[in-house]
Amino acid sequence: MNKLEKEFDSKMRIQNSSSSSDNSTHPQRSRSFAFRAPQENFSIQDFELGKIYGVGSYSKVVRAKKKDTGNVYAMKIMDKKFITKENKTAYVKLERIVLDQLDHPGVVRLFFTFQDTFSLYMALESCEGGELFDQIMRKGRLSEKEACFYAAEVVDALEYIHSMGLIHRDIKPENLLLTEDGHIKIADFGSVKPMQDSRITVLPNAASDASEWLIFQRIIARDIRFPNYISAEARDLIDQLLDIDPSKRPGAGPNGYASLKKHPFFKGIDWKNLRTEIPPRLALEPRGQTTGGEDQDSSWNPSHVGDGSAKLNDVNIGTTSVSEAGSITRLASIDSFDSKWQQFLEPGESVLMISMVKKLQKLTNKKVQLILTNKPKLIYVDPTKLVVKGKIIWSDNPNDLNIQITSPSNFKICTVSYSSSHLTCDFTSCIKYIVKTNDGAKIFPMKPKLHKVWNLPLIHICFILAVR
Ligand SMILES: Nc1ncnc2c1ncn2[C@@H]1O[C@H](COP(=O)(O)OP(=O)(O)OP(=O)(O)O)[C@@H](O)[C@H]1O
């Protein structure tokens, strides 16, 4: 073990066991325990690396086949230097410990871990069906039957997670992965919070600072507008689940999850046999957009990681980035919906999305806090002085023009009068010019030529934005 490994080990200090343990079925609160998923002495060279499943804020996940057994895993690879520098050891530790102790068909399984000089590796159950998020994007929208099935599987897994005394705190379609045959697995336990009486063993300090940084989104307003096609049962359930008082939400009362499961939305669900039911059919990735499998050129080269050439891949772990296939860009961490931004809102106005970006200036970059609200309005705040530097009020009437959040980093401005009524704006992509017009907004990837905006009822050109 070299110096870097030793240093990292002392920070991670988690007691090792080389094989599965018998206390996994009865997790107890104690300082020293054995892992169910052992810390192995493997090397990344023991695996054939395939496509990149995705990139997180401090990790990337790659399909990896163990050369000797042929077993396939989703290998989560984390750069030690980055984790140490960004003080993320607690999150890594927490996710490792929690995943180790969870055992449910609706929760992604951790099989083993290992490390080398530069990286930590977590061999996770491979969810070949990808993210629910992508299914929604590919299908346009889920049918209510499909949504009901997925919701039921999520409820079933959450009931287990909550029974173990854990709050996931980041349930969203991106963290709901699908098996090859289309069943849900909850992933990403980096934001998990153990309740006081948790049945999960948490090592000292593992959960202490895992709060604000990982809260991506919070529902701060109950201004819900349902499209016509949403049934009365679904509306009622969503409305009840979004009750501002958590104790009033279905599932939170004395009857626990039974009351949630009995809601008319879930009529027809066979709760006991969910995992043997036939799940909704998966929409496949459009041809030409695959991220590559083992047999494709874009599969990962093992020399990119580990002790081999010791160089990290071109995908930058720990920053906002785009996967090689150009799938949707994500914000690494959306700043939490902090109360400090509330001061910039009018009564009744609520935040839809928030992000820190760099405003490109001639010689310098300046940080700018963008706050997208339901007015719809984009407010532009100097985050150090906490003063408003500008606003684009797209409309005073949300019925004329509305904003739809399409992913953690993208939103659409939907106008009534444009034929191309959906203008997608991306909080993270490079340079954007937003032109506000009488009819709404138009977004240009480049500075628009005057003749292009000439015939628009132009009000003004607003921003030049760039990603941090
Ligand atoms: N077990 C898995 N099987 C298949 N794909 C996975 C698996 N785990 C994660 N992924 C994919 O890899 C991506 C990166 O996952 P990771 O856990 O590193 O970060 P994240 O949850 O997306 O982001 P963050 O760490 O910022 O919360 C995920 O978005 C997901 O699409």
mmCIF file with all atom_site columns, N, CA, C and O in Angstrom, residues 148-190:
data_model
loop_
_atom_site.group_PDB
_atom_site.id
_atom_site.type_symbol
_atom_site.label_atom_id
_atom_site.label_alt_id
_atom_site.label_comp_id
_atom_site.label_asym_id
_atom_site.label_entity_id
_atom_site.label_seq_id
_atom_site.pdbx_PDB_ins_code
_atom_site.Cartn_x
_atom_site.Cartn_y
_atom_site.Cartn_z
_atom_site.occupancy
_atom_site.B_iso_or_equiv
_atom_site.pdbx_formal_charge
_atom_site.auth_seq_id
_atom_site.auth_comp_id
_atom_site.auth_asym_id
_atom_site.auth_atom_id
_atom_site.pdbx_PDB_model_num
ATOM 1   N N  . CYS A 1 148 ? -48.337 3.565  -12.668 1.00 0.00 ? 148 CYS A N  1
ATOM 2   C CA . CYS A 1 148 ? -48.860 2.909  -11.474 1.00 0.00 ? 148 CYS A CA 1
ATOM 3   C C  . CYS A 1 148 ? -47.972 1.720  -11.083 1.00 0.00 ? 148 CYS A C  1
ATOM 4   O O  . CYS A 1 148 ? -47.639 1.539  -9.905  1.00 0.00 ? 148 CYS A O  1
ATOM 5   N N  . PHE A 1 149 ? -47.548 0.953  -12.066 1.00 0.00 ? 149 PHE A N  1
ATOM 6   C CA . PHE A 1 149 ? -46.687 -0.203 -11.767 1.00 0.00 ? 149 PHE A CA 1
ATOM 7   C C  . PHE A 1 149 ? -45.364 0.266  -11.158 1.00 0.00 ? 149 PHE A C  1
ATOM 8   O O  . PHE A 1 149 ? -44.909 -0.237 -10.124 1.00 0.00 ? 149 PHE A O  1
ATOM 9   N N  . TYR A 1 150 ? -44.732 1.246  -11.808 1.00 0.00 ? 150 TYR A N  1
ATOM 10  C CA . TYR A 1 150 ? -43.453 1.732  -11.287 1.00 0.00 ? 150 TYR A CA 1
ATOM 11  C C  . TYR A 1 150 ? -43.630 2.327  -9.887  1.00 0.00 ? 150 TYR A C  1
ATOM 12  O O  . TYR A 1 150 ? -42.827 2.090  -8.996  1.00 0.00 ? 150 TYR A O  1
ATOM 13  N N  . ALA A 1 151 ? -44.698 3.113  -9.733  1.00 0.00 ? 151 ALA A N  1
ATOM 14  C CA . ALA A 1 151 ? -44.943 3.736  -8.422  1.00 0.00 ? 151 ALA A CA 1
ATOM 15  C C  . ALA A 1 151 ? -45.101 2.657  -7.356  1.00 0.00 ? 151 ALA A C  1
ATOM 16  O O  . ALA A 1 151 ? -44.574 2.774  -6.239  1.00 0.00 ? 151 ALA A O  1
ATOM 17  N N  . ALA A 1 152 ? -45.803 1.573  -7.716  1.00 0.00 ? 152 ALA A N  1
ATOM 18  C CA . ALA A 1 152 ? -46.019 0.499  -6.741  1.00 0.00 ? 152 ALA A CA 1
ATOM 19  C C  . ALA A 1 152 ? -44.681 -0.139 -6.353  1.00 0.00 ? 152 ALA A C  1
ATOM 20  O O  . ALA A 1 152 ? -44.421 -0.408 -5.172  1.00 0.00 ? 152 ALA A O  1
ATOM 21  N N  . GLU A 1 153 ? -43.814 -0.362 -7.342  1.00 0.00 ? 153 GLU A N  1
ATOM 22  C CA . GLU A 1 153 ? -42.510 -0.961 -7.010  1.00 0.00 ? 153 GLU A CA 1
ATOM 23  C C  . GLU A 1 153 ? -41.675 -0.015 -6.141  1.00 0.00 ? 153 GLU A C  1
ATOM 24  O O  . GLU A 1 153 ? -40.949 -0.457 -5.250  1.00 0.00 ? 153 GLU A O  1
ATOM 25  N N  . VAL A 1 154 ? -41.806 1.272  -6.406  1.00 0.00 ? 154 VAL A N  1
ATOM 26  C CA . VAL A 1 154 ? -41.066 2.256  -5.596  1.00 0.00 ? 154 VAL A CA 1
ATOM 27  C C  . VAL A 1 154 ? -41.613 2.263  -4.163  1.00 0.00 ? 154 VAL A C  1
ATOM 28  O O  . VAL A 1 154 ? -40.858 2.249  -3.187  1.00 0.00 ? 154 VAL A O  1
ATOM 29  N N  . VAL A 1 155 ? -42.936 2.258  -4.051  1.00 0.00 ? 155 VAL A N  1
ATOM 30  C CA . VAL A 1 155 ? -43.563 2.257  -2.721  1.00 0.00 ? 155 VAL A CA 1
ATOM 31  C C  . VAL A 1 155 ? -43.115 1.013  -1.945  1.00 0.00 ? 155 VAL A C  1
ATOM 32  O O  . VAL A 1 155 ? -42.746 1.083  -0.768  1.00 0.00 ? 155 VAL A O  1
ATOM 33  N N  . ASP A 1 156 ? -43.107 -0.114 -2.631  1.00 0.00 ? 156 ASP A N  1
ATOM 34  C CA . ASP A 1 156 ? -42.714 -1.371 -1.996  1.00 0.00 ? 156 ASP A CA 1
ATOM 35  C C  . ASP A 1 156 ? -41.264 -1.294 -1.472  1.00 0.00 ? 156 ASP A C  1
ATOM 36  O O  . ASP A 1 156 ? -40.974 -1.684 -0.336  1.00 0.00 ? 156 ASP A O  1
ATOM 37  N N  . ALA A 1 157 ? -40.375 -0.748 -2.297  1.00 0.00 ? 157 ALA A N  1
ATOM 38  C CA . ALA A 1 157 ? -38.964 -0.646 -1.875  1.00 0.00 ? 157 ALA A CA 1
ATOM 39  C C  . ALA A 1 157 ? -38.803 0.406  -0.775  1.00 0.00 ? 157 ALA A C  1
ATOM 40  O O  . ALA A 1 157 ? -38.031 0.213  0.179   1.00 0.00 ? 157 ALA A O  1
ATOM 41  N N  . LEU A 1 158 ? -39.555 1.497  -0.902  1.00 0.00 ? 158 LEU A N  1
ATOM 42  C CA . LEU A 1 158 ? -39.452 2.548  0.128   1.00 0.00 ? 158 LEU A CA 1
ATOM 43  C C  . LEU A 1 158 ? -39.962 2.061  1.481   1.00 0.00 ? 158 LEU A C  1
ATOM 44  O O  . LEU A 1 158 ? -39.431 2.433  2.528   1.00 0.00 ? 158 LEU A O  1
ATOM 45  N N  . GLU A 1 159 ? -40.987 1.223  1.422   1.00 0.00 ? 159 GLU A N  1
ATOM 46  C CA . GLU A 1 159 ? -41.505 0.680  2.678   1.00 0.00 ? 159 GLU A CA 1
ATOM 47  C C  . GLU A 1 159 ? -40.390 -0.086 3.396   1.00 0.00 ? 159 GLU A C  1
ATOM 48  O O  . GLU A 1 159 ? -40.199 0.048  4.616   1.00 0.00 ? 159 GLU A O  1
ATOM 49  N N  . TYR A 1 160 ? -39.633 -0.837 2.621   1.00 0.00 ? 160 TYR A N  1
ATOM 50  C CA . TYR A 1 160 ? -38.512 -1.586 3.210   1.00 0.00 ? 160 TYR A CA 1
ATOM 51  C C  . TYR A 1 160 ? -37.430 -0.624 3.726   1.00 0.00 ? 160 TYR A C  1
ATOM 52  O O  . TYR A 1 160 ? -36.963 -0.737 4.868   1.00 0.00 ? 160 TYR A O  1
ATOM 53  N N  . ILE A 1 161 ? -37.067 0.347  2.893   1.00 0.00 ? 161 ILE A N  1
ATOM 54  C CA . ILE A 1 161 ? -36.001 1.290  3.278   1.00 0.00 ? 161 ILE A CA 1
ATOM 55  C C  . ILE A 1 161 ? -36.396 2.030  4.565   1.00 0.00 ? 161 ILE A C  1
ATOM 56  O O  . ILE A 1 161 ? -35.609 2.174  5.491   1.00 0.00 ? 161 ILE A O  1
ATOM 57  N N  . HIS A 1 162 ? -37.655 2.467  4.600   1.00 0.00 ? 162 HIS A N  1
ATOM 58  C CA . HIS A 1 162 ? -38.121 3.179  5.801   1.00 0.00 ? 162 HIS A CA 1
ATOM 59  C C  . HIS A 1 162 ? -38.169 2.248  7.006   1.00 0.00 ? 162 HIS A C  1
ATOM 60  O O  . HIS A 1 162 ? -37.872 2.654  8.124   1.00 0.00 ? 162 HIS A O  1
ATOM 61  N N  . SER A 1 163 ? -38.512 0.984  6.748   1.00 0.00 ? 163 SER A N  1
ATOM 62  C CA . SER A 1 163 ? -38.572 0.039  7.877   1.00 0.00 ? 163 SER A CA 1
ATOM 63  C C  . SER A 1 163 ? -37.183 -0.194 8.460   1.00 0.00 ? 163 SER A C  1
ATOM 64  O O  . SER A 1 163 ? -37.039 -0.618 9.598   1.00 0.00 ? 163 SER A O  1
ATOM 65  N N  . MET A 1 164 ? -36.153 0.070  7.643   1.00 0.00 ? 164 MET A N  1
ATOM 66  C CA . MET A 1 164 ? -34.778 -0.064 8.134   1.00 0.00 ? 164 MET A CA 1
ATOM 67  C C  . MET A 1 164 ? -34.303 1.230  8.802   1.00 0.00 ? 164 MET A C  1
ATOM 68  O O  . MET A 1 164 ? -33.131 1.361  9.190   1.00 0.00 ? 164 MET A O  1
ATOM 69  N N  . GLY A 1 165 ? -35.195 2.198  8.868   1.00 0.00 ? 165 GLY A N  1
ATOM 70  C CA . GLY A 1 165 ? -34.851 3.445  9.549   1.00 0.00 ? 165 GLY A CA 1
ATOM 71  C C  . GLY A 1 165 ? -34.056 4.410  8.690   1.00 0.00 ? 165 GLY A C  1
ATOM 72  O O  . GLY A 1 165 ? -33.258 5.199  9.192   1.00 0.00 ? 165 GLY A O  1
ATOM 73  N N  . LEU A 1 166 ? -34.270 4.345  7.391   1.00 0.00 ? 166 LEU A N  1
ATOM 74  C CA . LEU A 1 166 ? -33.529 5.235  6.492   1.00 0.00 ? 166 LEU A CA 1
ATOM 75  C C  . LEU A 1 166 ? -34.468 6.102  5.675   1.00 0.00 ? 166 LEU A C  1
ATOM 76  O O  . LEU A 1 166 ? -35.550 5.649  5.293   1.00 0.00 ? 166 LEU A O  1
ATOM 77  N N  . ILE A 1 167 ? -34.020 7.320  5.412   1.00 0.00 ? 167 ILE A N  1
ATOM 78  C CA . ILE A 1 167 ? -34.759 8.190  4.486   1.00 0.00 ? 167 ILE A CA 1
ATOM 79  C C  . ILE A 1 167 ? -33.838 8.399  3.286   1.00 0.00 ? 167 ILE A C  1
ATOM 80  O O  . ILE A 1 167 ? -32.689 8.828  3.460   1.00 0.00 ? 167 ILE A O  1
ATOM 81  N N  . HIS A 1 168 ? -34.306 8.074  2.105   1.00 0.00 ? 168 HIS A N  1
ATOM 82  C CA . HIS A 1 168 ? -33.445 8.147  0.912   1.00 0.00 ? 168 HIS A CA 1
ATOM 83  C C  . HIS A 1 168 ? -33.151 9.596  0.539   1.00 0.00 ? 168 HIS A C  1
ATOM 84  O O  . HIS A 1 168 ? -32.026 9.966  0.252   1.00 0.00 ? 168 HIS A O  1
ATOM 85  N N  . ARG A 1 169 ? -34.152 10.409 0.496   1.00 0.00 ? 169 ARG A N  1
ATOM 86  C CA . ARG A 1 169 ? -34.081 11.852 0.275   1.00 0.00 ? 169 ARG A CA 1
ATOM 87  C C  . ARG A 1 169 ? -33.730 12.282 -1.149  1.00 0.00 ? 169 ARG A C  1
ATOM 88  O O  . ARG A 1 169 ? -33.533 13.480 -1.394  1.00 0.00 ? 169 ARG A O  1
ATOM 89  N N  . ASP A 1 170 ? -33.610 11.354 -2.066  1.00 0.00 ? 170 ASP A N  1
ATOM 90  C CA . ASP A 1 170 ? -33.319 11.793 -3.437  1.00 0.00 ? 170 ASP A CA 1
ATOM 91  C C  . ASP A 1 170 ? -34.010 10.881 -4.449  1.00 0.00 ? 170 ASP A C  1
ATOM 92  O O  . ASP A 1 170 ? -33.413 10.471 -5.434  1.00 0.00 ? 170 ASP A O  1
ATOM 93  N N  . ILE A 1 171 ? -35.269 10.569 -4.154  1.00 0.00 ? 171 ILE A N  1
ATOM 94  C CA . ILE A 1 171 ? -36.027 9.718  -5.073  1.00 0.00 ? 171 ILE A CA 1
ATOM 95  C C  . ILE A 1 171 ? -36.444 10.563 -6.273  1.00 0.00 ? 171 ILE A C  1
ATOM 96  O O  . ILE A 1 171 ? -37.127 11.574 -6.127  1.00 0.00 ? 171 ILE A O  1
ATOM 97  N N  . LYS A 1 172 ? -35.982 10.159 -7.424  1.00 0.00 ? 172 LYS A N  1
ATOM 98  C CA . LYS A 1 172 ? -36.338 10.850 -8.665  1.00 0.00 ? 172 LYS A CA 1
ATOM 99  C C  . LYS A 1 172 ? -36.063 9.875  -9.810  1.00 0.00 ? 172 LYS A C  1
ATOM 100 O O  . LYS A 1 172 ? -35.346 8.882  -9.610  1.00 0.00 ? 172 LYS A O  1
ATOM 101 N N  . PRO A 1 173 ? -36.655 10.127 -10.988 1.00 0.00 ? 173 PRO A N  1
ATOM 102 C CA . PRO A 1 173 ? -36.530 9.131  -12.063 1.00 0.00 ? 173 PRO A CA 1
ATOM 103 C C  . PRO A 1 173 ? -35.075 8.780  -12.414 1.00 0.00 ? 173 PRO A C  1
ATOM 104 O O  . PRO A 1 173 ? -34.808 7.679  -12.852 1.00 0.00 ? 173 PRO A O  1
ATOM 105 N N  . GLU A 1 174 ? -34.146 9.683  -12.181 1.00 0.00 ? 174 GLU A N  1
ATOM 106 C CA . GLU A 1 174 ? -32.738 9.388  -12.475 1.00 0.00 ? 174 GLU A CA 1
ATOM 107 C C  . GLU A 1 174 ? -32.168 8.356  -11.515 1.00 0.00 ? 174 GLU A C  1
ATOM 108 O O  . GLU A 1 174 ? -31.197 7.675  -11.832 1.00 0.00 ? 174 GLU A O  1
ATOM 109 N N  . ASN A 1 175 ? -32.726 8.275  -10.327 1.00 0.00 ? 175 ASN A N  1
ATOM 110 C CA . ASN A 1 175 ? -32.204 7.327  -9.339  1.00 0.00 ? 175 ASN A CA 1
ATOM 111 C C  . ASN A 1 175 ? -33.039 6.055  -9.259  1.00 0.00 ? 175 ASN A C  1
ATOM 112 O O  . ASN A 1 175 ? -32.829 5.227  -8.385  1.00 0.00 ? 175 ASN A O  1
ATOM 113 N N  . LEU A 1 176 ? -34.004 5.934  -10.151 1.00 0.00 ? 176 LEU A N  1
ATOM 114 C CA . LEU A 1 176 ? -34.788 4.703  -10.226 1.00 0.00 ? 176 LEU A CA 1
ATOM 115 C C  . LEU A 1 176 ? -34.297 3.946  -11.454 1.00 0.00 ? 176 LEU A C  1
ATOM 116 O O  . LEU A 1 176 ? -34.557 4.343  -12.589 1.00 0.00 ? 176 LEU A O  1
ATOM 117 N N  . LEU A 1 177 ? -33.521 2.910  -11.202 1.00 0.00 ? 177 LEU A N  1
ATOM 118 C CA . LEU A 1 177 ? -32.929 2.171  -12.312 1.00 0.00 ? 177 LEU A CA 1
ATOM 119 C C  . LEU A 1 177 ? -33.817 0.979  -12.639 1.00 0.00 ? 177 LEU A C  1
ATOM 120 O O  . LEU A 1 177 ? -34.661 0.577  -11.831 1.00 0.00 ? 177 LEU A O  1
ATOM 121 N N  . LEU A 1 178 ? -33.593 0.435  -13.817 1.00 0.00 ? 178 LEU A N  1
ATOM 122 C CA . LEU A 1 178 ? -34.431 -0.679 -14.263 1.00 0.00 ? 178 LEU A CA 1
ATOM 123 C C  . LEU A 1 178 ? -33.577 -1.898 -14.586 1.00 0.00 ? 178 LEU A C  1
ATOM 124 O O  . LEU A 1 178 ? -32.493 -1.763 -15.182 1.00 0.00 ? 178 LEU A O  1
ATOM 125 N N  . THR A 1 179 ? -34.071 -3.049 -14.189 1.00 0.00 ? 179 THR A N  1
ATOM 126 C CA . THR A 1 179 ? -33.369 -4.274 -14.548 1.00 0.00 ? 179 THR A CA 1
ATOM 127 C C  . THR A 1 179 ? -33.602 -4.516 -16.034 1.00 0.00 ? 179 THR A C  1
ATOM 128 O O  . THR A 1 179 ? -34.427 -3.842 -16.661 1.00 0.00 ? 179 THR A O  1
ATOM 129 N N  . GLU A 1 180 ? -32.901 -5.506 -16.548 1.00 0.00 ? 180 GLU A N  1
ATOM 130 C CA . GLU A 1 180 ? -33.022 -5.810 -17.972 1.00 0.00 ? 180 GLU A CA 1
ATOM 131 C C  . GLU A 1 180 ? -34.484 -6.091 -18.351 1.00 0.00 ? 180 GLU A C  1
ATOM 132 O O  . GLU A 1 180 ? -34.951 -5.705 -19.407 1.00 0.00 ? 180 GLU A O  1
ATOM 133 N N  . ASP A 1 181 ? -35.217 -6.765 -17.435 1.00 0.00 ? 181 ASP A N  1
ATOM 134 C CA . ASP A 1 181 ? -36.608 -7.061 -17.767 1.00 0.00 ? 181 ASP A CA 1
ATOM 135 C C  . ASP A 1 181 ? -37.578 -5.966 -17.332 1.00 0.00 ? 181 ASP A C  1
ATOM 136 O O  . ASP A 1 181 ? -38.777 -6.074 -17.544 1.00 0.00 ? 181 ASP A O  1
ATOM 137 N N  . GLY A 1 182 ? -37.060 -4.907 -16.723 1.00 0.00 ? 182 GLY A N  1
ATOM 138 C CA . GLY A 1 182 ? -37.904 -3.730 -16.500 1.00 0.00 ? 182 GLY A CA 1
ATOM 139 C C  . GLY A 1 182 ? -38.449 -3.520 -15.104 1.00 0.00 ? 182 GLY A C  1
ATOM 140 O O  . GLY A 1 182 ? -39.380 -2.742 -14.920 1.00 0.00 ? 182 GLY A O  1
ATOM 141 N N  . HIS A 1 183 ? -37.871 -4.189 -14.105 1.00 0.00 ? 183 HIS A N  1
ATOM 142 C CA . HIS A 1 183 ? -38.285 -3.924 -12.719 1.00 0.00 ? 183 HIS A CA 1
ATOM 143 C C  . HIS A 1 183 ? -37.416 -2.814 -12.114 1.00 0.00 ? 183 HIS A C  1
ATOM 144 O O  . HIS A 1 183 ? -36.256 -2.656 -12.476 1.00 0.00 ? 183 HIS A O  1
ATOM 145 N N  . ILE A 1 184 ? -38.026 -2.104 -11.168 1.00 0.00 ? 184 ILE A N  1
ATOM 146 C CA . ILE A 1 184 ? -37.358 -0.945 -10.551 1.00 0.00 ? 184 ILE A CA 1
ATOM 147 C C  . ILE A 1 184 ? -36.351 -1.360 -9.489  1.00 0.00 ? 184 ILE A C  1
ATOM 148 O O  . ILE A 1 184 ? -36.610 -2.266 -8.695  1.00 0.00 ? 184 ILE A O  1
ATOM 149 N N  . LYS A 1 185 ? -35.207 -0.644 -9.465  1.00 0.00 ? 185 LYS A N  1
ATOM 150 C CA . LYS A 1 185 ? -34.240 -0.766 -8.360  1.00 0.00 ? 185 LYS A CA 1
ATOM 151 C C  . LYS A 1 185 ? -33.884 0.651  -7.919  1.00 0.00 ? 185 LYS A C  1
ATOM 152 O O  . LYS A 1 185 ? -33.473 1.471  -8.750  1.00 0.00 ? 185 LYS A O  1
ATOM 153 N N  . ILE A 1 186 ? -34.024 0.914  -6.658  1.00 0.00 ? 186 ILE A N  1
ATOM 154 C CA . ILE A 1 186 ? -33.659 2.247  -6.163  1.00 0.00 ? 186 ILE A CA 1
ATOM 155 C C  . ILE A 1 186 ? -32.143 2.307  -5.999  1.00 0.00 ? 186 ILE A C  1
ATOM 156 O O  . ILE A 1 186 ? -31.531 1.387  -5.452  1.00 0.00 ? 186 ILE A O  1
ATOM 157 N N  . ALA A 1 187 ? -31.543 3.393  -6.517  1.00 0.00 ? 187 ALA A N  1
ATOM 158 C CA . ALA A 1 187 ? -30.086 3.548  -6.440  1.00 0.00 ? 187 ALA A CA 1
ATOM 159 C C  . ALA A 1 187 ? -29.747 4.893  -5.805  1.00 0.00 ? 187 ALA A C  1
ATOM 160 O O  . ALA A 1 187 ? -30.629 5.670  -5.453  1.00 0.00 ? 187 ALA A O  1
ATOM 161 N N  . ASP A 1 188 ? -28.482 5.142  -5.671  1.00 0.00 ? 188 ASP A N  1
ATOM 162 C CA . ASP A 1 188 ? -27.915 6.401  -5.179  1.00 0.00 ? 188 ASP A CA 1
ATOM 163 C C  . ASP A 1 188 ? -28.309 6.699  -3.730  1.00 0.00 ? 188 ASP A C  1
ATOM 164 O O  . ASP A 1 188 ? -29.207 7.500  -3.459  1.00 0.00 ? 188 ASP A O  1
ATOM 165 N N  . PHE A 1 189 ? -27.587 6.086  -2.835  1.00 0.00 ? 189 PHE A N  1
ATOM 166 C CA . PHE A 1 189 ? -27.857 6.283  -1.409  1.00 0.00 ? 189 PHE A CA 1
ATOM 167 C C  . PHE A 1 189 ? -26.899 7.297  -0.784  1.00 0.00 ? 189 PHE A C  1
ATOM 168 O O  . PHE A 1 189 ? -26.682 7.312  0.421   1.00 0.00 ? 189 PHE A O  1
ATOM 169 N N  . GLY A 1 190 ? -26.338 8.175  -1.624  1.00 0.00 ? 190 GLY A N  1
ATOM 170 C CA . GLY A 1 190 ? -25.396 9.179  -1.125  1.00 0.00 ? 190 GLY A CA 1
ATOM 171 C C  . GLY A 1 190 ? -26.065 10.254 -0.282  1.00 0.00 ? 190 GLY A C  1
ATOM 172 O O  . GLY A 1 190 ? -25.403 10.958 0.476   1.00 0.00 ? 190 GLY A O  1
#
